[in-house]
Amino acid sequence: DAKTTQPNSMESNEEEPVHLPCNHSTISGTDYIHWYRQLPSQGPEYVIHGLTSNVNNRMASLAIAEDRKSSTLILHRATLRDAAVYYCILRKPSGTYKYIFGTGTRLKVLA
Amino acid sequence: NAGVTQTPKFQVLKTGQSMTLQCAQDMNHEYMSWYRQDPGMGLRLIHYSVGAGITDQGEVPNGYNVSRSTTEDFPLRLLSAAPSQTSVYFCASSLGDSSTDTQYFGPGTRLTVL
């Protein structure tokens, strides 16, 4: 299984942008990059996903490197409610129902 | 929609006891799964189901049983609880298993085995 590598923790000031990196050097051409986050004492929730092009939604943006060996989740203005563990996951094409969660990045947002 | 619901929220068991963790979803999702999360760790897949009557093992299936008699429900049974099964258990569901399908998680059950 292709693995992802993320920093254990990051800090950001409130109202500032946050860039959360993820390395996935063994990614296959058809693997999608998904991001989930887990707020304290809650189950994970979906944030965003992409294949090759950069993606935006109401929660965040996903920037994918041209060689797809890394990606960055961008929170444009961090709030205290964004403090969570963020997981970068590679999803294989259908037929492999398996999400491999690493230990993720714990984001601390400072007021 | 209630989404994915789990009961109970908390449970304490003694070693050797058995119990069933309940999971239900009202989104008509075909795929459902159970994960466990140990302190400071990511989630690990226990069992999953791709539809009613069909289940399969994940990474850490030992000590757990599942069945899927309806689309809505996917209970997880602990046969003989052990302290190593102390963990937080999450149930999840998704419409399909394509690369673009997303999972919806329940709030979790915190289980302590003494």
PDB file of C-alpha atoms in Angstrom:
ATOM      1  CA  ASP A   1       0.000   0.000   0.000  1.00  0.00           C
ATOM      2  CA  ALA A   2       1.221   3.456  -0.870  1.00  0.00           C
ATOM      3  CA  LYS A   3       2.101   5.374   2.289  1.00  0.00           C
ATOM      4  CA  THR A   4       1.831   9.020   3.213  1.00  0.00           C
ATOM      5  CA  THR A   5       4.137  11.028   5.466  1.00  0.00           C
ATOM      6  CA  GLN A   6       2.973  14.046   7.429  1.00  0.00           C
ATOM      7  CA  PRO A   7       4.534  16.175  10.171  1.00  0.00           C
ATOM      8  CA  ASN A   8       3.344  15.177  13.627  1.00  0.00           C
ATOM      9  CA  SER A   9       2.211  18.649  14.604  1.00  0.00           C
ATOM     10  CA  MET A  10       1.941  22.231  13.392  1.00  0.00           C
ATOM     11  CA  GLU A  11       0.881  25.524  14.925  1.00  0.00           C
ATOM     12  CA  SER A  12      -0.827  28.488  13.365  1.00  0.00           C
ATOM     13  CA  ASN A  13      -2.144  31.823  14.524  1.00  0.00           C
ATOM     14  CA  GLU A  14      -5.847  32.461  14.229  1.00  0.00           C
ATOM     15  CA  GLU A  15      -6.936  34.211  11.013  1.00  0.00           C
ATOM     16  CA  GLU A  16      -3.712  33.234   9.220  1.00  0.00           C
ATOM     17  CA  PRO A  17      -3.368  30.721   6.367  1.00  0.00           C
ATOM     18  CA  VAL A  18      -2.152  27.216   7.164  1.00  0.00           C
ATOM     19  CA  HIS A  19      -0.328  24.912   4.787  1.00  0.00           C
ATOM     20  CA  LEU A  20      -0.381  21.251   5.826  1.00  0.00           C
ATOM     21  CA  PRO A  21       2.054  19.135   3.783  1.00  0.00           C
ATOM     22  CA  CYS A  22       1.839  15.473   2.826  1.00  0.00           C
ATOM     23  CA  ASN A  23       4.423  13.357   1.032  1.00  0.00           C
ATOM     24  CA  HIS A  24       3.318  10.340  -0.995  1.00  0.00           C
ATOM     25  CA  SER A  25       6.305   9.454  -3.137  1.00  0.00           C
ATOM     26  CA  THR A  26       5.004   5.942  -4.007  1.00  0.00           C
ATOM     27  CA  ILE A  27       1.628   7.161  -5.273  1.00  0.00           C
ATOM     28  CA  SER A  28       0.210   5.334  -8.286  1.00  0.00           C
ATOM     29  CA  GLY A  29      -1.162   7.112 -11.317  1.00  0.00           C
ATOM     30  CA  THR A  30      -4.773   6.326 -10.431  1.00  0.00           C
ATOM     31  CA  ASP A  31      -4.612   7.007  -6.672  1.00  0.00           C
ATOM     32  CA  TYR A  32      -6.757   9.869  -5.440  1.00  0.00           C
ATOM     33  CA  ILE A  33      -5.507  12.045  -2.591  1.00  0.00           C
ATOM     34  CA  HIS A  34      -8.073  12.493   0.169  1.00  0.00           C
ATOM     35  CA  TRP A  35      -7.906  14.632   3.283  1.00  0.00           C
ATOM     36  CA  TYR A  36      -9.931  14.047   6.412  1.00  0.00           C
ATOM     37  CA  ARG A  37      -9.811  15.802   9.736  1.00  0.00           C
ATOM     38  CA  GLN A  38     -10.727  14.669  13.225  1.00  0.00           C
ATOM     39  CA  LEU A  39     -11.914  17.252  15.705  1.00  0.00           C
ATOM     40  CA  PRO A  40     -11.398  16.443  19.408  1.00  0.00           C
ATOM     41  CA  SER A  41     -13.599  13.571  20.601  1.00  0.00           C
ATOM     42  CA  GLN A  42     -15.275  13.186  17.200  1.00  0.00           C
ATOM     43  CA  GLY A  43     -15.073  10.848  14.231  1.00  0.00           C
ATOM     44  CA  PRO A  44     -13.099  11.924  11.168  1.00  0.00           C
ATOM     45  CA  GLU A  45     -14.823  14.095   8.613  1.00  0.00           C
ATOM     46  CA  TYR A  46     -14.111  14.515   4.924  1.00  0.00           C
ATOM     47  CA  VAL A  47     -12.331  17.702   3.869  1.00  0.00           C
ATOM     48  CA  ILE A  48     -11.341  17.483   0.210  1.00  0.00           C
ATOM     49  CA  HIS A  49      -9.928  15.198  -2.464  1.00  0.00           C
ATOM     50  CA  GLY A  50      -8.159  15.472  -5.814  1.00  0.00           C
ATOM     51  CA  LEU A  51      -6.261  13.560  -8.511  1.00  0.00           C
ATOM     52  CA  THR A  52      -3.996  15.930 -10.427  1.00  0.00           C
ATOM     53  CA  SER A  53      -5.408  19.437 -10.526  1.00  0.00           C
ATOM     54  CA  ASN A  54      -5.675  21.792  -7.582  1.00  0.00           C
ATOM     55  CA  VAL A  55      -9.091  21.699  -5.929  1.00  0.00           C
ATOM     56  CA  ASN A  56     -11.098  24.189  -3.898  1.00  0.00           C
ATOM     57  CA  ASN A  57     -14.179  23.789  -1.760  1.00  0.00           C
ATOM     58  CA  ARG A  58     -15.814  25.717   1.043  1.00  0.00           C
ATOM     59  CA  MET A  59     -13.553  24.152   3.668  1.00  0.00           C
ATOM     60  CA  ALA A  60     -10.119  24.223   2.082  1.00  0.00           C
ATOM     61  CA  SER A  61      -7.923  24.078  -1.002  1.00  0.00           C
ATOM     62  CA  LEU A  62      -5.767  21.177  -2.132  1.00  0.00           C
ATOM     63  CA  ALA A  63      -2.585  21.873  -4.032  1.00  0.00           C
ATOM     64  CA  ILE A  64      -1.060  18.837  -5.772  1.00  0.00           C
ATOM     65  CA  ALA A  65       2.535  18.840  -6.993  1.00  0.00           C
ATOM     66  CA  GLU A  66       3.067  18.326 -10.690  1.00  0.00           C
ATOM     67  CA  ASP A  67       4.770  14.959 -10.096  1.00  0.00           C
ATOM     68  CA  ARG A  68       2.014  14.055  -7.560  1.00  0.00           C
ATOM     69  CA  LYS A  69       4.579  12.964  -5.001  1.00  0.00           C
ATOM     70  CA  SER A  70       3.338  15.545  -2.533  1.00  0.00           C
ATOM     71  CA  SER A  71       0.293  17.656  -1.777  1.00  0.00           C
ATOM     72  CA  THR A  72      -0.644  20.509   0.524  1.00  0.00           C
ATOM     73  CA  LEU A  73      -3.913  21.176   2.279  1.00  0.00           C
ATOM     74  CA  ILE A  74      -4.493  24.904   2.593  1.00  0.00           C
ATOM     75  CA  LEU A  75      -6.787  26.449   5.175  1.00  0.00           C
ATOM     76  CA  HIS A  76      -7.082  30.036   4.054  1.00  0.00           C
ATOM     77  CA  ARG A  77      -7.907  31.576   7.427  1.00  0.00           C
ATOM     78  CA  ALA A  78      -7.469  29.277  10.389  1.00  0.00           C
ATOM     79  CA  THR A  79     -10.015  29.531  13.182  1.00  0.00           C
ATOM     80  CA  LEU A  80      -9.990  27.936  16.611  1.00  0.00           C
ATOM     81  CA  ARG A  81     -12.553  25.452  15.283  1.00  0.00           C
ATOM     82  CA  ASP A  82      -9.959  24.169  12.797  1.00  0.00           C
ATOM     83  CA  ALA A  83      -7.827  22.699  15.584  1.00  0.00           C
ATOM     84  CA  ALA A  84      -7.845  18.992  14.724  1.00  0.00           C
ATOM     85  CA  VAL A  85      -5.784  16.081  13.451  1.00  0.00           C
ATOM     86  CA  TYR A  86      -5.552  16.183   9.663  1.00  0.00           C
ATOM     87  CA  TYR A  87      -5.079  12.934   7.736  1.00  0.00           C
ATOM     88  CA  CYS A  88      -3.794  12.615   4.183  1.00  0.00           C
ATOM     89  CA  ILE A  89      -4.956   9.343   2.595  1.00  0.00           C
ATOM     90  CA  LEU A  90      -4.453   7.711  -0.787  1.00  0.00           C
ATOM     91  CA  ARG A  91      -7.532   6.060  -2.273  1.00  0.00           C
ATOM     92  CA  LYS A  92      -7.121   3.347  -4.849  1.00  0.00           C
ATOM     93  CA  PRO A  93      -9.583   2.730  -7.675  1.00  0.00           C
ATOM     94  CA  SER A  94     -12.751   0.816  -6.872  1.00  0.00           C
ATOM     95  CA  GLY A  95     -12.378  -2.755  -5.712  1.00  0.00           C
ATOM     96  CA  THR A  96     -10.054  -1.865  -2.861  1.00  0.00           C
ATOM     97  CA  TYR A  97     -12.189  -0.611  -0.018  1.00  0.00           C
ATOM     98  CA  LYS A  98      -9.375   0.359   2.244  1.00  0.00           C
ATOM     99  CA  TYR A  99      -8.472   3.677   3.823  1.00  0.00           C
ATOM    100  CA  ILE A 100      -4.996   3.712   5.361  1.00  0.00           C
ATOM    101  CA  PHE A 101      -4.938   6.313   8.107  1.00  0.00           C
ATOM    102  CA  GLY A 102      -1.501   7.353   9.290  1.00  0.00           C
ATOM    103  CA  THR A 103      -0.995   9.305  12.496  1.00  0.00           C
ATOM    104  CA  GLY A 104      -1.811  12.606  10.771  1.00  0.00           C
ATOM    105  CA  THR A 105      -0.819  16.182  11.646  1.00  0.00           C
ATOM    106  CA  ARG A 106      -2.157  17.707  14.839  1.00  0.00           C
ATOM    107  CA  LEU A 107      -2.927  21.358  14.092  1.00  0.00           C
ATOM    108  CA  LYS A 108      -2.936  23.769  16.996  1.00  0.00           C
ATOM    109  CA  VAL A 109      -4.487  27.187  16.371  1.00  0.00           C
ATOM    110  CA  LEU A 110      -3.367  29.997  18.641  1.00  0.00           C
ATOM    111  CA  ALA A 111      -5.751  32.809  19.548  1.00  0.00           C
TER     112      ALA A 111
ATOM    113  CA  ASN B   1     -30.785  12.548   8.043  1.00  0.00           C
ATOM    114  CA  ALA B   2     -29.173  11.378  11.261  1.00  0.00           C
ATOM    115  CA  GLY B   3     -26.141  10.147   9.280  1.00  0.00           C
ATOM    116  CA  VAL B   4     -24.144   7.427  11.047  1.00  0.00           C
ATOM    117  CA  THR B   5     -25.175   6.675  14.618  1.00  0.00           C
ATOM    118  CA  GLN B   6     -23.382   4.517  17.164  1.00  0.00           C
ATOM    119  CA  THR B   7     -24.448   3.134  20.504  1.00  0.00           C
ATOM    120  CA  PRO B   8     -23.390   3.096  23.242  1.00  0.00           C
ATOM    121  CA  LYS B   9     -21.137   6.147  23.561  1.00  0.00           C
ATOM    122  CA  PHE B  10     -19.210   4.630  26.456  1.00  0.00           C
ATOM    123  CA  GLN B  11     -18.847   1.064  27.721  1.00  0.00           C
ATOM    124  CA  VAL B  12     -16.804  -0.652  30.416  1.00  0.00           C
ATOM    125  CA  LEU B  13     -16.379  -4.413  30.231  1.00  0.00           C
ATOM    126  CA  LYS B  14     -14.581  -7.017  32.282  1.00  0.00           C
ATOM    127  CA  THR B  15     -12.132  -9.355  30.629  1.00  0.00           C
ATOM    128  CA  GLY B  16     -13.972 -12.252  29.014  1.00  0.00           C
ATOM    129  CA  GLN B  17     -17.314 -10.511  28.651  1.00  0.00           C
ATOM    130  CA  SER B  18     -18.941 -10.184  25.257  1.00  0.00           C
ATOM    131  CA  MET B  19     -20.889  -7.294  23.811  1.00  0.00           C
ATOM    132  CA  THR B  20     -22.160  -5.786  20.583  1.00  0.00           C
ATOM    133  CA  LEU B  21     -21.438  -2.268  19.383  1.00  0.00           C
ATOM    134  CA  GLN B  22     -24.283  -0.945  17.285  1.00  0.00           C
ATOM    135  CA  CYS B  23     -23.940   1.098  14.098  1.00  0.00           C
ATOM    136  CA  ALA B  24     -26.701   2.376  11.847  1.00  0.00           C
ATOM    137  CA  GLN B  25     -26.866   4.718   8.859  1.00  0.00           C
ATOM    138  CA  ASP B  26     -29.850   6.249   7.103  1.00  0.00           C
ATOM    139  CA  MET B  27     -28.156   7.321   3.871  1.00  0.00           C
ATOM    140  CA  ASN B  28     -28.760   4.052   1.973  1.00  0.00           C
ATOM    141  CA  HIS B  29     -25.008   3.505   1.728  1.00  0.00           C
ATOM    142  CA  GLU B  30     -23.820   0.126   0.520  1.00  0.00           C
ATOM    143  CA  TYR B  31     -20.391   0.241   2.142  1.00  0.00           C
ATOM    144  CA  MET B  32     -19.867   0.189   5.880  1.00  0.00           C
ATOM    145  CA  SER B  33     -16.793  -0.349   8.010  1.00  0.00           C
ATOM    146  CA  TRP B  34     -15.505  -0.526  11.573  1.00  0.00           C
ATOM    147  CA  TYR B  35     -12.276   1.061  12.769  1.00  0.00           C
ATOM    148  CA  ARG B  36     -10.489   1.203  16.068  1.00  0.00           C
ATOM    149  CA  GLN B  37      -8.346   4.087  17.233  1.00  0.00           C
ATOM    150  CA  ASP B  38      -5.823   3.605  20.003  1.00  0.00           C
ATOM    151  CA  PRO B  39      -4.372   6.612  21.865  1.00  0.00           C
ATOM    152  CA  GLY B  40      -2.136   8.751  19.657  1.00  0.00           C
ATOM    153  CA  MET B  41      -2.701   6.499  16.665  1.00  0.00           C
ATOM    154  CA  GLY B  42      -4.561   6.692  13.407  1.00  0.00           C
ATOM    155  CA  LEU B  43      -7.563   4.519  12.619  1.00  0.00           C
ATOM    156  CA  ARG B  44      -7.173   0.841  11.766  1.00  0.00           C
ATOM    157  CA  LEU B  45      -9.753  -1.093   9.790  1.00  0.00           C
ATOM    158  CA  ILE B  46     -11.316  -4.051  11.621  1.00  0.00           C
ATOM    159  CA  HIS B  47     -14.033  -5.333   9.260  1.00  0.00           C
ATOM    160  CA  TYR B  48     -15.986  -3.935   6.385  1.00  0.00           C
ATOM    161  CA  SER B  49     -19.063  -4.742   4.321  1.00  0.00           C
ATOM    162  CA  VAL B  50     -19.791  -4.001   0.674  1.00  0.00           C
ATOM    163  CA  GLY B  51     -23.508  -4.722   0.987  1.00  0.00           C
ATOM    164  CA  ALA B  52     -26.101  -6.708   2.897  1.00  0.00           C
ATOM    165  CA  GLY B  53     -24.882 -10.248   3.457  1.00  0.00           C
ATOM    166  CA  ILE B  54     -21.277  -9.502   2.435  1.00  0.00           C
ATOM    167  CA  THR B  55     -18.475  -8.822   4.909  1.00  0.00           C
ATOM    168  CA  ASP B  56     -14.695  -9.046   4.840  1.00  0.00           C
ATOM    169  CA  GLN B  57     -11.731  -8.631   7.155  1.00  0.00           C
ATOM    170  CA  GLY B  58      -9.600  -5.531   7.493  1.00  0.00           C
ATOM    171  CA  GLU B  59      -6.196  -5.071   9.104  1.00  0.00           C
ATOM    172  CA  VAL B  60      -7.043  -6.119  12.674  1.00  0.00           C
ATOM    173  CA  PRO B  61     -10.031  -8.525  12.628  1.00  0.00           C
ATOM    174  CA  ASN B  62      -9.027 -10.930  15.410  1.00  0.00           C
ATOM    175  CA  GLY B  63     -11.427 -10.983  18.353  1.00  0.00           C
ATOM    176  CA  TYR B  64     -14.262  -9.331  16.429  1.00  0.00           C
ATOM    177  CA  ASN B  65     -17.231 -10.589  14.427  1.00  0.00           C
ATOM    178  CA  VAL B  66     -19.569  -8.730  12.112  1.00  0.00           C
ATOM    179  CA  SER B  67     -22.668  -9.449  10.097  1.00  0.00           C
ATOM    180  CA  ARG B  68     -24.772  -7.332   7.731  1.00  0.00           C
ATOM    181  CA  SER B  69     -28.369  -8.453   7.519  1.00  0.00           C
ATOM    182  CA  THR B  70     -29.716  -5.074   6.386  1.00  0.00           C
ATOM    183  CA  THR B  71     -28.312  -2.110   4.460  1.00  0.00           C
ATOM    184  CA  GLU B  72     -28.798   0.138   7.477  1.00  0.00           C
ATOM    185  CA  ASP B  73     -27.137  -1.811  10.287  1.00  0.00           C
ATOM    186  CA  PHE B  74     -23.634  -3.137  10.818  1.00  0.00           C
ATOM    187  CA  PRO B  75     -23.049  -4.384  14.384  1.00  0.00           C
ATOM    188  CA  LEU B  76     -19.600  -5.275  15.724  1.00  0.00           C
ATOM    189  CA  ARG B  77     -19.389  -8.126  18.215  1.00  0.00           C
ATOM    190  CA  LEU B  78     -16.606  -8.602  20.727  1.00  0.00           C
ATOM    191  CA  LEU B  79     -16.555 -12.313  21.483  1.00  0.00           C
ATOM    192  CA  SER B  80     -14.442 -12.351  24.651  1.00  0.00           C
ATOM    193  CA  ALA B  81     -13.185  -8.907  25.592  1.00  0.00           C
ATOM    194  CA  ALA B  82      -9.502  -8.410  26.371  1.00  0.00           C
ATOM    195  CA  PRO B  83      -7.689  -5.337  27.776  1.00  0.00           C
ATOM    196  CA  SER B  84      -5.949  -4.981  24.378  1.00  0.00           C
ATOM    197  CA  GLN B  85      -9.359  -4.134  22.912  1.00  0.00           C
ATOM    198  CA  THR B  86      -9.584  -0.969  24.979  1.00  0.00           C
ATOM    199  CA  SER B  87      -9.968   1.650  22.279  1.00  0.00           C
ATOM    200  CA  VAL B  88     -12.330   4.065  20.577  1.00  0.00           C
ATOM    201  CA  TYR B  89     -14.401   2.394  17.875  1.00  0.00           C
ATOM    202  CA  PHE B  90     -15.695   4.239  14.845  1.00  0.00           C
ATOM    203  CA  CYS B  91     -18.217   3.082  12.307  1.00  0.00           C
ATOM    204  CA  ALA B  92     -18.247   4.609   8.829  1.00  0.00           C
ATOM    205  CA  SER B  93     -20.289   4.350   5.667  1.00  0.00           C
ATOM    206  CA  SER B  94     -19.975   5.395   2.038  1.00  0.00           C
ATOM    207  CA  LEU B  95     -22.081   5.208  -1.077  1.00  0.00           C
ATOM    208  CA  GLY B  96     -19.525   3.186  -3.011  1.00  0.00           C
ATOM    209  CA  ASP B  97     -15.872   2.256  -3.099  1.00  0.00           C
ATOM    210  CA  SER B  98     -14.645   4.340  -5.993  1.00  0.00           C
ATOM    211  CA  SER B  99     -11.659   6.625  -5.624  1.00  0.00           C
ATOM    212  CA  THR B 100     -13.950   9.631  -5.268  1.00  0.00           C
ATOM    213  CA  ASP B 101     -16.438   8.289  -2.738  1.00  0.00           C
ATOM    214  CA  THR B 102     -16.104   9.741   0.727  1.00  0.00           C
ATOM    215  CA  GLN B 103     -16.695   8.140   4.109  1.00  0.00           C
ATOM    216  CA  TYR B 104     -19.065   9.393   6.773  1.00  0.00           C
ATOM    217  CA  PHE B 105     -18.076   8.543  10.328  1.00  0.00           C
ATOM    218  CA  GLY B 106     -20.110   8.063  13.459  1.00  0.00           C
ATOM    219  CA  PRO B 107     -19.270   9.765  16.769  1.00  0.00           C
ATOM    220  CA  GLY B 108     -17.493   6.722  18.186  1.00  0.00           C
ATOM    221  CA  THR B 109     -17.839   4.310  21.107  1.00  0.00           C
ATOM    222  CA  ARG B 110     -15.215   4.522  23.841  1.00  0.00           C
ATOM    223  CA  LEU B 111     -14.623   1.023  25.199  1.00  0.00           C
ATOM    224  CA  THR B 112     -12.613   0.160  28.297  1.00  0.00           C
ATOM    225  CA  VAL B 113     -11.844  -3.469  29.141  1.00  0.00           C
ATOM    226  CA  LEU B 114     -10.681  -4.080  32.697  1.00  0.00           C
TER     227      LEU B 114
END
